[in-house]
Amino acid sequence: MAGFAGRVGIGLVAVALGCGTAAAQGWQHLGKVQRVEKLKDGVELSAGSAKVRITAFRDGIFRVRVTPNGTFPKDFSWAVIESPQPPALQIEESQKEIRITAGSVIATAQKSPLLVDFKDAAGNVLLADESSLPMGWNGQRIHVWKKMPSDENYYGLGDKAGPMNRRNRSFTNWNTDEFGWQESSDPLYKTIPFFIGLRKGTAYGVFFDNTYRSTFDFGKESADYFSFGAEGGELNYYFMAGPEPKKIVEEYTALTGRSPLPPFWSLGYQQCRYSYYPESRAREIVRTFRDKKIPADTIYFDIDYQQDYAPFTINREYFPTFEKMISDFRSQGFHTILITDLHIKKNTDHGYAPYDSGIRNDVFVKNPDGSAYVGKVWPGDSVFPDFTLARTRDWWGSLYKDFAGMGVAGFWNDMNEPSIFFRADKTMPLDTVHRLDDGTARDHRAIHNVFGMENVRATYEGLRKLQPEERPFVLTRAAYSGAQRYAATWTGDNSSTWNHLAMSTPMLLSLGISGFPLIGDDIGGFAGSPTADLLTRWFEVGALNPIYRDHTAKGTADQEPWVHGPEHEAIRKKFIELRYQLMPYLYTGVEEATRTGLPLMRPVFLEYPQASEFYGDNRDFLFGRDLFVAPVTTEMVDAEEISLPPGVWYDYWTSEKHAYKEKINLHPRLEEMPLYVRAGAILPMQPVVQYTGETPNGPLQLRVYPGNDCRGSLYQDDGHTFAYQKGEVLRVNYSCKVSAGSVTVTSSVDKRAFQPWWRSAHVTIYGAAVAPTEVRVDDGVIHDWHYDGQAHAVTLTVPDAVKNWSVRLTF
């Protein structure tokens, strides 16, 4: 849903200035080190009135804190949940510098002036302060300047528009309701002050833990340095050594938390619009999916289901049998998600329980004079829960009791930047007051960027209390680092243009490496109406996005899969079905993300950091480790050129083999999207179902693509409870080995505490130039197999596959 149309935003960008100009503008920089105090985890350095702490947070991570006045504030973070685990240190001091060695990383503090750099064990500089610009402050503003090698690339910062590589651009972090954003729009909805530097295959990461309006300049001001800083708060950042990009993502998500395992149904196709009403229209949508046998799991309801747009109400004129509708949808395999914006309608003396109980419990954000702050949003005059208080979060979570009792499956927290109408800055006044649990308070400058995160935290934790055995699904628009602990997200109010289709992939990839694995965009675009071809192409690539949600604005054309006639419907259905066929692979990859932080949707450089030709690739991506996706994102006239990552790759559709560096020129027809499988992959798949809760009719399907590092895995559980945390799961590891004259595929059950829907496995082994002379399952020769000479594939069935087994083809 969009914010109020026609509002004008005012962005304030803090500009890092050169040394001479910085001094003229009042910047004070760190001077000479005058005192060194060794700590158990690092050092504290005094330079004039300022102090700097350089500490080893844990193996591979250093932390730098600066206080201009010599007194460090209470150590607190909305983002960091990991406790420090300082490794063994070696601290050496000379006349010129202090060296702190922690494992394979060395932090060095030059004494005059105080400059900090980080090196690897071989002495290679990974990150260093710009020598002419030590860390500095100007009143409440703080800033860091770093040397910028000419061939270094920068990624991250969450949902920033434009190319994935941030070099030569600057950005502001200030959560903003930006309806109809374009490439140059900044800031957007989220503040994720984390980035990855990548150069010649070696990566490092930086997380600047500061909730104030912050800026990152990656060479727009100067070709010699990049910089970051904020308008207030603490100069406090973490350096992550890597050196592999995957390790950086793992380190960052260990620091700020990882996504919980979502309910299985949330990975199915999701249908949304602003808005489905009245009730008869919503029922028609659900019925049409089932009649046309187009798989789908979810329907959303935007603000029009509410009475006068007041959250936690129901418009009985539009939805006379709302509870029965929810129940009926469940019986048809549809899960319902409701929007619940974070504002509460100011509705005095009308029996509106959220407002009355909120006033009674004193949970709303205050003006400086102590009165409740009132802003206009969809319901008109509204008040806003003070989510920085635990008791407010508890109160908010309790508001979901009735909806949860009806069987509503998930909730969508929108407008939580927070967005306020009829204000040039689109949000609360900066002097509004947010109370904290320790009895102190902060103004909106400090809390703005975490307001949306604490909103979804309240929703998630409330649902955990109301339904302790059910995994919540929460979708958020605004975020700060760590919000992935509570919610999935999407890229906000995009537009129905080819340009936005092309921009969706780099934005989703950036969110993925910024800690958010459960991500999507509005398929087809929110603002405007897509052409038939554009919508079809968006359905194709969306099938291989982590969250697959079609959504559009009020007043736009219908955007369901069947619009534009039977030809387009058939293509869109084909790709929705592809997603459901890949569901075992998809769910296994999402479960991996909850343990490692590695996103399912990955930039190529995450797996192949040495392949520098992909550093600027904004079109292609990896879906898990084993699928390479080259979507069509333009109204093509010329051939589409595809460059494959290192290794050998099979065409998913034809099983034709292609090699690294081979240039492939294609003219994909409308029904085609280039998709390749890594040689060495073993993909678990399933027959098509109409929704995730339907039992597939047939065996598990294993596609084996022999090659180097040949392996795959399968994870399954009940899909909706927390029994998996007690070990009630199935984990199977698959591998294959190619030798002269034979191929062997092996299944190894790692954990069998959950009974899957399948017993047998239909195994297809590709890359067979000729038919095998013998096929063995375990110790027995079998004759019930088939060779496809066109696909170069051998198929067979393993009847009892939920155990250890092996298949051997002899040629």
GROMACS .gro file of N, CA and C in nm, residues 9 30 136 284 328 425 509 601 627 679 804:
model
   33
    9GLY      N    1   0.899   1.523  -0.011
    9GLY     CA    2   1.000   1.486   0.089
    9GLY      C    3   1.116   1.583   0.090
   30LEU      N    4   4.051   1.356   1.515
   30LEU     CA    5   4.138   1.296   1.615
   30LEU      C    6   4.282   1.343   1.595
  136GLY      N    7   3.629   1.213   1.285
  136GLY     CA    8   3.603   1.347   1.337
  136GLY      C    9   3.458   1.369   1.377
  284GLU      N   10  -1.429  -1.466  -0.503
  284GLU     CA   11  -1.415  -1.492  -0.647
  284GLU      C   12  -1.269  -1.516  -0.684
  328ASP      N   13  -1.336  -2.057   0.541
  328ASP     CA   14  -1.358  -2.117   0.409
  328ASP      C   15  -1.229  -2.117   0.327
  425ASP      N   16   0.818   1.649   0.562
  425ASP     CA   17   0.920   1.548   0.591
  425ASP      C   18   0.862   1.407   0.599
  509LEU      N   19   1.889  -0.869  -0.430
  509LEU     CA   20   2.022  -0.923  -0.399
  509LEU      C   21   2.089  -0.841  -0.290
  601MET      N   22   1.858  -1.620  -0.258
  601MET     CA   23   1.880  -1.543  -0.380
  601MET      C   24   2.013  -1.469  -0.364
  627LEU      N   25   2.137  -2.311  -0.890
  627LEU     CA   26   2.061  -2.262  -1.004
  627LEU      C   27   2.110  -2.122  -1.041
  679ALA      N   28   2.675  -2.812  -1.284
  679ALA     CA   29   2.723  -2.949  -1.293
  679ALA      C   30   2.783  -2.986  -1.158
  804ASN      N   31   1.949  -4.469   0.383
  804ASN     CA   32   2.073  -4.468   0.305
  804ASN      C   33   2.059  -4.562   0.186
   0.00000   0.00000   0.00000
